[in-house]
Coordinates of C-alpha atoms and ligand atoms in Angstrom, one line a residue:
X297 CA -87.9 48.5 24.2
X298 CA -86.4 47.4 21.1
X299 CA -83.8 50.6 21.7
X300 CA -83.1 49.5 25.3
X301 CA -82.2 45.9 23.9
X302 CA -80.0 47.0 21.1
X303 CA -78.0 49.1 23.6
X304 CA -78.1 46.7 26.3
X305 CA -76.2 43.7 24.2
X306 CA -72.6 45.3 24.1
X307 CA -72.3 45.1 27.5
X308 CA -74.1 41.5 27.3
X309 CA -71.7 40.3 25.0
X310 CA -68.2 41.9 26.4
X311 CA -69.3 40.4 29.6
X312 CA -70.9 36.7 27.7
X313 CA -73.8 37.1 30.1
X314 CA -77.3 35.1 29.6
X315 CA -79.9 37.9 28.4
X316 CA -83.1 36.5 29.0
X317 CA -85.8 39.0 27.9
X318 CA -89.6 38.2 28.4
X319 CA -93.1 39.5 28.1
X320 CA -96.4 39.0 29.5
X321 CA -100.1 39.5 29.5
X322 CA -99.0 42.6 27.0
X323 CA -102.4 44.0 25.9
X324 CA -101.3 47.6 25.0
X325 CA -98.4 48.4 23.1
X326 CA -99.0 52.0 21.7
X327 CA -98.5 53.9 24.8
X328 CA -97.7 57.7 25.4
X329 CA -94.9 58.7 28.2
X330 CA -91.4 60.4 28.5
X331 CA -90.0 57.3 26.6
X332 CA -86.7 59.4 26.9
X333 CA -87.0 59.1 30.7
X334 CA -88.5 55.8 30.8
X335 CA -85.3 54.9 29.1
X336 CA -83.5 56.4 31.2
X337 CA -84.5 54.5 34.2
X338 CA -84.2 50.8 32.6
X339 CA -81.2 51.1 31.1
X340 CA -79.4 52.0 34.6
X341 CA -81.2 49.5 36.0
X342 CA -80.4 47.0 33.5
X343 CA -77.0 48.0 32.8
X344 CA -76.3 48.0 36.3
X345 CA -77.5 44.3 36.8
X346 CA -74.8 43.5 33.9
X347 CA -72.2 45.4 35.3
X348 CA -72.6 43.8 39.0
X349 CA -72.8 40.3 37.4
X350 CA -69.7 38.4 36.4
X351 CA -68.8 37.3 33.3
X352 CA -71.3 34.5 32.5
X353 CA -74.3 35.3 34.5
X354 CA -77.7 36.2 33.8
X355 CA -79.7 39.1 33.3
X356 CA -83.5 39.0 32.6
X357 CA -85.5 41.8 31.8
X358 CA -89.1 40.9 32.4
X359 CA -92.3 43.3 31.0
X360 CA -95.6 42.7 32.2
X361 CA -98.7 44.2 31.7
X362 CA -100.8 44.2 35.0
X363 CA -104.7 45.1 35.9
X364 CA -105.3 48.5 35.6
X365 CA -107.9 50.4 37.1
X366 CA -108.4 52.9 35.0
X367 CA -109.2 52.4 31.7
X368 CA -107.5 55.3 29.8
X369 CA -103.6 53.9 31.7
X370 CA -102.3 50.7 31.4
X371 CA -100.1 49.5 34.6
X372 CA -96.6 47.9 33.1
X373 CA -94.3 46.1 35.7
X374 CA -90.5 45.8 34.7
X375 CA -88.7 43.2 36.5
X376 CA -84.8 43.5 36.4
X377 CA -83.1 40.3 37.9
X378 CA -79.1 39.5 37.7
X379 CA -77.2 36.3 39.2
X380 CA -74.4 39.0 40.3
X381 CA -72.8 39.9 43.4
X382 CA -75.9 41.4 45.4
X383 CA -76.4 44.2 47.2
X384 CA -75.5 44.3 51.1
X385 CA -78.7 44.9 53.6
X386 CA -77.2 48.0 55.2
X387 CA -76.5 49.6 51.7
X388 CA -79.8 48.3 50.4
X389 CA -81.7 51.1 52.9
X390 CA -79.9 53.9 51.3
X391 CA -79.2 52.9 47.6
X392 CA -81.8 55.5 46.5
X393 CA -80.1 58.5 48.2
X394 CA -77.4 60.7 45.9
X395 CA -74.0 59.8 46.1
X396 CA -74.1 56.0 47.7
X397 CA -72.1 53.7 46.2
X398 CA -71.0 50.1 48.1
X399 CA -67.6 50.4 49.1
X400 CA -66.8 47.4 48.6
X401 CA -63.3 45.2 47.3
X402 CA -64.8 43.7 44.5
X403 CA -66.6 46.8 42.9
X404 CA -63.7 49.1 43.4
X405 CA -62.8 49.1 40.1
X406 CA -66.2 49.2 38.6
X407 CA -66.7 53.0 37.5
X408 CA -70.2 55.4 38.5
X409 CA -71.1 58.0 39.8
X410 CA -73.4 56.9 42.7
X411 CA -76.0 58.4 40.9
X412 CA -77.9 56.8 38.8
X413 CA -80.3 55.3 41.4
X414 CA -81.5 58.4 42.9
X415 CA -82.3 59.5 39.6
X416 CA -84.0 56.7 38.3
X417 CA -86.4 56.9 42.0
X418 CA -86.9 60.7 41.1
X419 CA -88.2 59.7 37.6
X420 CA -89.9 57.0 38.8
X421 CA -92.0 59.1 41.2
X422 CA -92.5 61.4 39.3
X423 CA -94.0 59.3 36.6
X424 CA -96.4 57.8 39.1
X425 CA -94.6 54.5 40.2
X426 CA -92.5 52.6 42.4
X427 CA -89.1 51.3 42.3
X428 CA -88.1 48.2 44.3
X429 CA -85.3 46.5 45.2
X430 CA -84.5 43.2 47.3
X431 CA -81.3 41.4 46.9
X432 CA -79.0 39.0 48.3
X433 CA -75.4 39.0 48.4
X434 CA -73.8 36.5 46.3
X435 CA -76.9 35.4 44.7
X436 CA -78.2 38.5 42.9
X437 CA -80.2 41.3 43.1
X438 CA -84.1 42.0 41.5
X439 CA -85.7 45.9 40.5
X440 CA -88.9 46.3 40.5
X441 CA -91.0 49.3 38.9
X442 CA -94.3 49.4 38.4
X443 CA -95.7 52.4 36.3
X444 CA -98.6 53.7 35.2
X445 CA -98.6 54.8 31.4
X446 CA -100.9 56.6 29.0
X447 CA -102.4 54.5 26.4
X448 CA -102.4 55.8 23.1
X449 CA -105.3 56.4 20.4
X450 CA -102.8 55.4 17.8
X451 CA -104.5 51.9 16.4
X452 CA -101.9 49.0 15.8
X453 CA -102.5 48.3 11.8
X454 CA -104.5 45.6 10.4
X455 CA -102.7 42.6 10.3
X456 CA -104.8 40.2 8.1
X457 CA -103.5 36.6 8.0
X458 CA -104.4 33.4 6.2
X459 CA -104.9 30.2 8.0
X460 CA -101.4 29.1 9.2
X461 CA -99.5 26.9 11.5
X462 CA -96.3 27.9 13.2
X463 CA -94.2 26.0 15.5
X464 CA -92.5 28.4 18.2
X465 CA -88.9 27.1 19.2
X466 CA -87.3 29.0 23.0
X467 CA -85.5 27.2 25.4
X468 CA -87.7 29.9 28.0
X469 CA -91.1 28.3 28.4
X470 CA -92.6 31.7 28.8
X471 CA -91.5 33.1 25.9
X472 CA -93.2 30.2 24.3
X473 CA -96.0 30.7 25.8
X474 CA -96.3 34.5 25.2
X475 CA -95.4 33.8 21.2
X476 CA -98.2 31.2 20.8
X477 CA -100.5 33.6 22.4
X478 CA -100.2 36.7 20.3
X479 CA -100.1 34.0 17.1
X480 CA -103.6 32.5 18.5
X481 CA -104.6 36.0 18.7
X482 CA -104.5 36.7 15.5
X483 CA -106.0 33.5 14.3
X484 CA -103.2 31.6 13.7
X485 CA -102.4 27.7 14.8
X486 CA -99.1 27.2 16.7
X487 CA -97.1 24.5 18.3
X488 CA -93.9 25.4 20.8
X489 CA -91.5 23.3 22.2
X490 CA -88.4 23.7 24.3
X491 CA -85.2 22.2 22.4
X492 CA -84.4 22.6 19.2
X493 CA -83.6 18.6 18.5
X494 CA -87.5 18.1 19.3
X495 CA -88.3 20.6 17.3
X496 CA -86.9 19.0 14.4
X497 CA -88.9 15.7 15.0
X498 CA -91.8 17.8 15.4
X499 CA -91.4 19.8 11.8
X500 CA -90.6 16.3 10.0
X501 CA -93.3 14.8 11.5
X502 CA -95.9 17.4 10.9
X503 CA -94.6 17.5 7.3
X504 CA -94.6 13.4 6.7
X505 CA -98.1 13.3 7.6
X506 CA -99.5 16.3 5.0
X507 CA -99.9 18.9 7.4
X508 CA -96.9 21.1 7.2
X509 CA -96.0 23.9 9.1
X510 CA -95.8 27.2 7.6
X511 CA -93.5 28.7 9.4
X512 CA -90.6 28.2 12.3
X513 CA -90.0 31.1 15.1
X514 CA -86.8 29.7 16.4
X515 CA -84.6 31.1 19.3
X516 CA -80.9 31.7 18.2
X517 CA -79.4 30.3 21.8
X518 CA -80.8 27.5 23.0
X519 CA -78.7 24.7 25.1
X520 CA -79.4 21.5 23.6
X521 CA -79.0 22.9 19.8
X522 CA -79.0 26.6 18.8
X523 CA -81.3 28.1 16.2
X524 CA -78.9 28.2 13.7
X525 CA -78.1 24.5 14.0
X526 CA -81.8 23.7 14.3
X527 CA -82.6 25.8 10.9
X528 CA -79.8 24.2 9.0
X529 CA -80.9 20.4 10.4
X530 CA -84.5 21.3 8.8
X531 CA -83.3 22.7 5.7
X532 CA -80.9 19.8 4.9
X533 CA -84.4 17.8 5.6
X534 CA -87.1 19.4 4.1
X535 CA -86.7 21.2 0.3
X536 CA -90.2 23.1 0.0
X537 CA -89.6 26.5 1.1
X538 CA -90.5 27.0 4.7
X539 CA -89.5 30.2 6.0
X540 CA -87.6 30.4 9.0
X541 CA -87.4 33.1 11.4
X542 CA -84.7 33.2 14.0
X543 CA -85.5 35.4 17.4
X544 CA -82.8 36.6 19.1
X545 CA -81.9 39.5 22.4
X546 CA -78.3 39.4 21.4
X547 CA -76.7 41.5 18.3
X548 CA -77.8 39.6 15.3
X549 CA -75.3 41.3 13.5
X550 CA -72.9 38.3 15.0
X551 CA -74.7 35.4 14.0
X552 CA -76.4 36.8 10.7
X553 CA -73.8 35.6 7.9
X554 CA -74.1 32.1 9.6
X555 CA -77.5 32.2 9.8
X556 CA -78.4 33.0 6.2
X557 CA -76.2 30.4 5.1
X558 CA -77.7 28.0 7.2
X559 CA -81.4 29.0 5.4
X560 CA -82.9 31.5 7.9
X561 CA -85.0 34.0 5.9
X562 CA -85.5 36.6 8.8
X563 CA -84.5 37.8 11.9
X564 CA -86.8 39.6 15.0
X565 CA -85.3 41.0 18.0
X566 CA -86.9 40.5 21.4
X567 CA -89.0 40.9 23.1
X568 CA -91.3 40.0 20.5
X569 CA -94.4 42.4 20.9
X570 CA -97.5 41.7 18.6
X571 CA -96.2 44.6 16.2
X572 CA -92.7 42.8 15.8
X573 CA -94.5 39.3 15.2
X574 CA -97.0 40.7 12.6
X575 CA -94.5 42.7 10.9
X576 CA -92.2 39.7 10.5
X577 CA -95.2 37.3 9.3
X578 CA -96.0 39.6 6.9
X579 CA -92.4 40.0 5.6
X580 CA -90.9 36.4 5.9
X581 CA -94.3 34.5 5.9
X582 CA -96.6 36.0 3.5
X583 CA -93.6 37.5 1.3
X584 CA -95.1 41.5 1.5
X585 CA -93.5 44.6 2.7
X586 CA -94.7 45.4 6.2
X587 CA -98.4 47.1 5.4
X588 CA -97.5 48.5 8.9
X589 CA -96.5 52.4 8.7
X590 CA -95.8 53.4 12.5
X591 CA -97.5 57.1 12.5
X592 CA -94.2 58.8 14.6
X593 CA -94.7 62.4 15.8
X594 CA -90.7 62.0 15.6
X595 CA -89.6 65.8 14.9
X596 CA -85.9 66.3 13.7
X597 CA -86.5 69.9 13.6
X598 CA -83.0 71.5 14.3
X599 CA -81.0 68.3 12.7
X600 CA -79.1 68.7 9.6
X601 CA -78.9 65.3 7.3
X602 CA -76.5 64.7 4.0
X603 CA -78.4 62.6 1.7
X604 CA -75.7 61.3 -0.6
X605 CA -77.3 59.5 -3.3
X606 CA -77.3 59.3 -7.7
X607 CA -80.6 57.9 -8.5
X608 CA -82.4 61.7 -8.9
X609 CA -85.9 59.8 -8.1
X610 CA -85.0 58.0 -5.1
X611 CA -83.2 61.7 -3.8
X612 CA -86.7 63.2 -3.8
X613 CA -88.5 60.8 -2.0
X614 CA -85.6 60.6 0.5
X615 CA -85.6 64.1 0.8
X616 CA -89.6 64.3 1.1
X617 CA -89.6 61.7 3.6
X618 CA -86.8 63.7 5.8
X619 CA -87.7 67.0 5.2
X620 CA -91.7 65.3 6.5
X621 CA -90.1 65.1 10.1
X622 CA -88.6 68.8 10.4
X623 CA -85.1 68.3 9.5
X624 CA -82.9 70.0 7.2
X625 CA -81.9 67.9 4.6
X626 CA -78.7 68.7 1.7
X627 CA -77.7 66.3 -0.9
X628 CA -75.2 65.0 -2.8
X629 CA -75.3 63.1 -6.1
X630 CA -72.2 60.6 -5.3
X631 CA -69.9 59.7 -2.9
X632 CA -67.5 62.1 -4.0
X633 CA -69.6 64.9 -3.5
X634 CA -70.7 63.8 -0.3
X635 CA -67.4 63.1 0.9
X636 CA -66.2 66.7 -0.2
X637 CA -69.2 68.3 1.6
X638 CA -68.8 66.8 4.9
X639 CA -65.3 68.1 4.3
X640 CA -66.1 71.6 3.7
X641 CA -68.5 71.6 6.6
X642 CA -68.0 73.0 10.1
X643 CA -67.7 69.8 12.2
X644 CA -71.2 69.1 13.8
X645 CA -72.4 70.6 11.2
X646 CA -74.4 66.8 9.7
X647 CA -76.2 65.3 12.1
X648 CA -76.2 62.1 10.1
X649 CA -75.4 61.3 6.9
X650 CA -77.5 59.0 4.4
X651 CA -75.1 57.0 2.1
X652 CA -76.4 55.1 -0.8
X653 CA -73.7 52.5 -1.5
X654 CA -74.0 51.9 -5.6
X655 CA -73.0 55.2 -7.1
X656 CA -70.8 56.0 -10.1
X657 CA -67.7 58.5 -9.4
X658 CA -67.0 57.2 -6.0
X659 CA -69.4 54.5 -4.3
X660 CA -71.1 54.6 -0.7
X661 CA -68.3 52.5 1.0
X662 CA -65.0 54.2 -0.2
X663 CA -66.6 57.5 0.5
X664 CA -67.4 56.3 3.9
X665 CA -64.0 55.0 4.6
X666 CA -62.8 58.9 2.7
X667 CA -64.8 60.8 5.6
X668 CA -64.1 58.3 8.6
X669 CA -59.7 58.8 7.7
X670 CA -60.4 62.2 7.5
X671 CA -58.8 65.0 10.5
X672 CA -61.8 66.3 11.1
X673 CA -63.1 66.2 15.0
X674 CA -66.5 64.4 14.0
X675 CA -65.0 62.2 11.1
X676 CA -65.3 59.4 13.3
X677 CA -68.9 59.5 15.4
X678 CA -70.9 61.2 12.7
X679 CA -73.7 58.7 12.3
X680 CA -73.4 57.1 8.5
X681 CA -76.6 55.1 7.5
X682 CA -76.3 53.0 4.4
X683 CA -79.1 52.4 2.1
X684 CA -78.6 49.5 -0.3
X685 CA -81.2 47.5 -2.7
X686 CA -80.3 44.1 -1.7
X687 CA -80.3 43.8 1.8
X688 CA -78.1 40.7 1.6
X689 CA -75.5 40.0 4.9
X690 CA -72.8 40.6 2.4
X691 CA -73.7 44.5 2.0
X692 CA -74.3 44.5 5.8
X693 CA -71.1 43.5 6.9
X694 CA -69.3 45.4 4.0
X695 CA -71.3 48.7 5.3
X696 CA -70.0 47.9 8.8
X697 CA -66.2 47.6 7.5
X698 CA -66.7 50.8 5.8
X699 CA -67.5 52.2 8.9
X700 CA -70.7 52.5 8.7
X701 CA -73.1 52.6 11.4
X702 CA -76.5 51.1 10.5
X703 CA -77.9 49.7 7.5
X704 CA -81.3 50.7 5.4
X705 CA -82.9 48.6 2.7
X706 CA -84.8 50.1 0.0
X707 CA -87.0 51.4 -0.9
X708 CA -87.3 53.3 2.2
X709 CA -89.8 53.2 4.5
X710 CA -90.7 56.7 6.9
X711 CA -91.3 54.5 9.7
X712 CA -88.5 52.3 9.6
X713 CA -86.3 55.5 8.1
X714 CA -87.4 57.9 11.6
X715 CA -87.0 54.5 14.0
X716 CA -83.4 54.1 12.5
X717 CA -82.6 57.7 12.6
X718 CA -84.1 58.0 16.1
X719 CA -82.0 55.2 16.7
X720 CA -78.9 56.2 15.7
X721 CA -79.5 59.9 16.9
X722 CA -79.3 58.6 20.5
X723 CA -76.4 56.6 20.9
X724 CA -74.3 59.8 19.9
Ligands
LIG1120 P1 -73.4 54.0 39.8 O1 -73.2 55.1 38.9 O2 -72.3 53.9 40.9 O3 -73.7 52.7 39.2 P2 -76.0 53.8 40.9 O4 -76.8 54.8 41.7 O5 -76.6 53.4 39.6 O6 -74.6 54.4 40.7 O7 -75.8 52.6 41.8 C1 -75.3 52.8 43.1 C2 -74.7 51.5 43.6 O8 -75.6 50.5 43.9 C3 -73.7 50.9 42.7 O9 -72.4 51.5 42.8 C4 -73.6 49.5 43.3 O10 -72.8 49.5 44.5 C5 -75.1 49.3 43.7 N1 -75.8 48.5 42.8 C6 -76.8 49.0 41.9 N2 -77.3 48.0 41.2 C7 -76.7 46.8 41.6 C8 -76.8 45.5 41.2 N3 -77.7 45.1 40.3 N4 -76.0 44.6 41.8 C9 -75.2 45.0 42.8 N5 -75.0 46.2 43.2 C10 -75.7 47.2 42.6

């Protein structure tokens, strides 16, 4: 999900569309399928609901867990919905079937094959479920699939917390309501509320009276008074540290500098699953590195990476941890090195490249920028990860100037290592 997000907020942004992404009554979320396929099938649906809405509309993407009766498969209901131009009835009938596309003025220019639907109700089927449709021109159009999905043995981690109170800030009252859920769940008090100006009343007030909050899960767009604004308002009000964690289904990557300055500690993407809100409490609230290590069976068998980096300790562990999922790992000791094996190589021949950024010789950033200027064919798409100490927004956007891809903090993590790898793997 967190994938189908990330990919997802390009087209969001280049089109300044509302991305409203929810979940509810989730009570499995280690599950076993064709994620590949399952992919597959949401991100056509999704992207077409952004592509068929004009600028400014709104997509929501809507995950539900429903009753299942049988106890080894959970049921999971997606619910695609855009404001965009709809669908008309006569086309509706045969949108499923190869080859249709609406001929139509106002989607003349918009580019696809006519295909994506038929494939999405092949996979569908196949998988068990049902895909369904019902729209209405000029007002938008709604997906459905239901599907039926393995539920995995794999246990979630134990998330042990202290006795808390967190106050849950979204402008989407079901968001709010899912959030303070999962929180009471796992034993921990929480308050929500809808705008981010009461919110602020609420955290002063709870702190005047002696009973603090501990924490504040704020959404980064809200109408009234974004997250960012709301975080700075508290900071400028209250000096003991609270840690603020700002939740977001857009690229964080655009508000992040502002953010940070404004006093947010952390960031989550949504939808906010149980995993993503325990990993985050245990990170921004309790101060520890996430106790959390995702078991993948991710197998990069047949990959090729480049580890460039000087610190000899830090290679082996990098290269123990890479060479753990079946991939074929070389190294270099410096940027220089690194940038004068990718050059010697066949192109294609990395699959990724690793890039430390402090390094003597030649650091991670100008060797970067040497391999991106240079002729050959895959200087430019080769997937460059950087792997810094201090995750600070600084390094991030300095990394992304470079032209670098992604960013890793260390020490590295296998889970967090594969998901980013995984991650990056895909989008080329
Ligand atoms: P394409 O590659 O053309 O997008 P699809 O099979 O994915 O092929 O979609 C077929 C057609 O269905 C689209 O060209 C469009 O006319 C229509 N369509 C699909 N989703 C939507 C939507 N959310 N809103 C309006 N029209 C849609």
């Amino acid at each position: 999900m967190d994938t189908i997000v990330s990919i997802m907020q390009s087209s969001i942004k280049a089109r300044r569309q509302q991305f409203d992404v929810r979940l509810r009554h989730i009570r499995h979320e280690q599950l076993c399928c064709d994620s590949l396929r399952l992919r597959q099938v949401l991100i056509n649906v999704l992207s077409n609901a952004s592509k068929f809405t004009p600028p400014g509309g709104t997509v929501s993407f809507d995950i539900e867990e429903t009753a299942s009766e049988n106890a080894a498969k959970a049921w999971f209901k997606f619910t695609v919905r855009d404001t965009g131009i709809g669908i008309k009835p006569e086309f509706l009938r045969d949108i499923f079937k190869p080859f249709t596309r609406e001929k139509d003025s106002r989607i003349d220019k918009t580019e696809g094959s006519g295909l994506g639907m038929a494939i999405s109700k092949k996979i569908v089927d196949l998988m068990g479920g049902t895909i369904e449709v019902s729209s209405e021109v000029g007002t938008g159009t709604e997906f459905t699939i239901s599907l039926p999905l393995q539920i995995s043995e794999l246990e979630l981690g134990n998330f042990k917390f202290p006795d808390l109170k967190i106050i849950v800030v979204d402008d989407d009252v079901i968001v709010c309501e899912h959030t303070t859920e999962l929180l009471r769940q796992i034993g921990i008090r929480s308050d929500w509320e809808t705008g981010g100006q009461r919110a602020v009343q609420k955290v002063l007030a709870a702190h005047q009276a002696g009973e603090p909050y501990d924490a504040v899960i704020l959404d980064c767009r809200m109408p009234d008074q974004d997250g960012v604004e709301t975080a700075a308002i508290i900071r400028s009000a209250i000096s003991e540290p609270l840690p603020i964690i700002l939740i977001s289904a857009y690229d964080s990557a655009d508000v992040e500098t502002k953010a940070r300055q404004a006093g947010v500690n952390g960031f989550m993407t949504k939808p906010v699953f149980m995993s993503t809100l325990c990993r985050a409490l245990q990170r921004y609230v309790l101060g520890q590195a996430a106790a959390y290590e995702q078991k993948s069976k991710t197998d990069f068998s047949g990959k090729r990476f480049l580890l460039v980096e000087d610190n000899v300790l830090n290679r082996e562990i990098a290269v123990e941890m890479l060479e753990s999922t079946g991939a074929v790992v070389e190294s270099a000791c410096d940027g220089a090195e690194g940038a004068a094996k990718f050059a010697a190589a066949p192109a294609g021949y990395y699959d990724l490249l690793l890039m430390d950024v402090q390094m003597p010789v030649m650091n991670g950033y100008e060797a970067t920028q040497k391999i991106r200027a240079s002729a050959k064919s895959d200087a430019r798409t080769v997937p460059i990860v950087a792997m810094t100490a201090d995750a600070f927004a600084e390094d991030i956007i300095e990394a992304k100037k470079a032209g670098m891809n992604s960013h890793l903090a260390k020490p590295l993590n296998l889970a967090t290592l594969v998901r980013e790898i995984n991650k990056q793997l895909q989008k080329h």
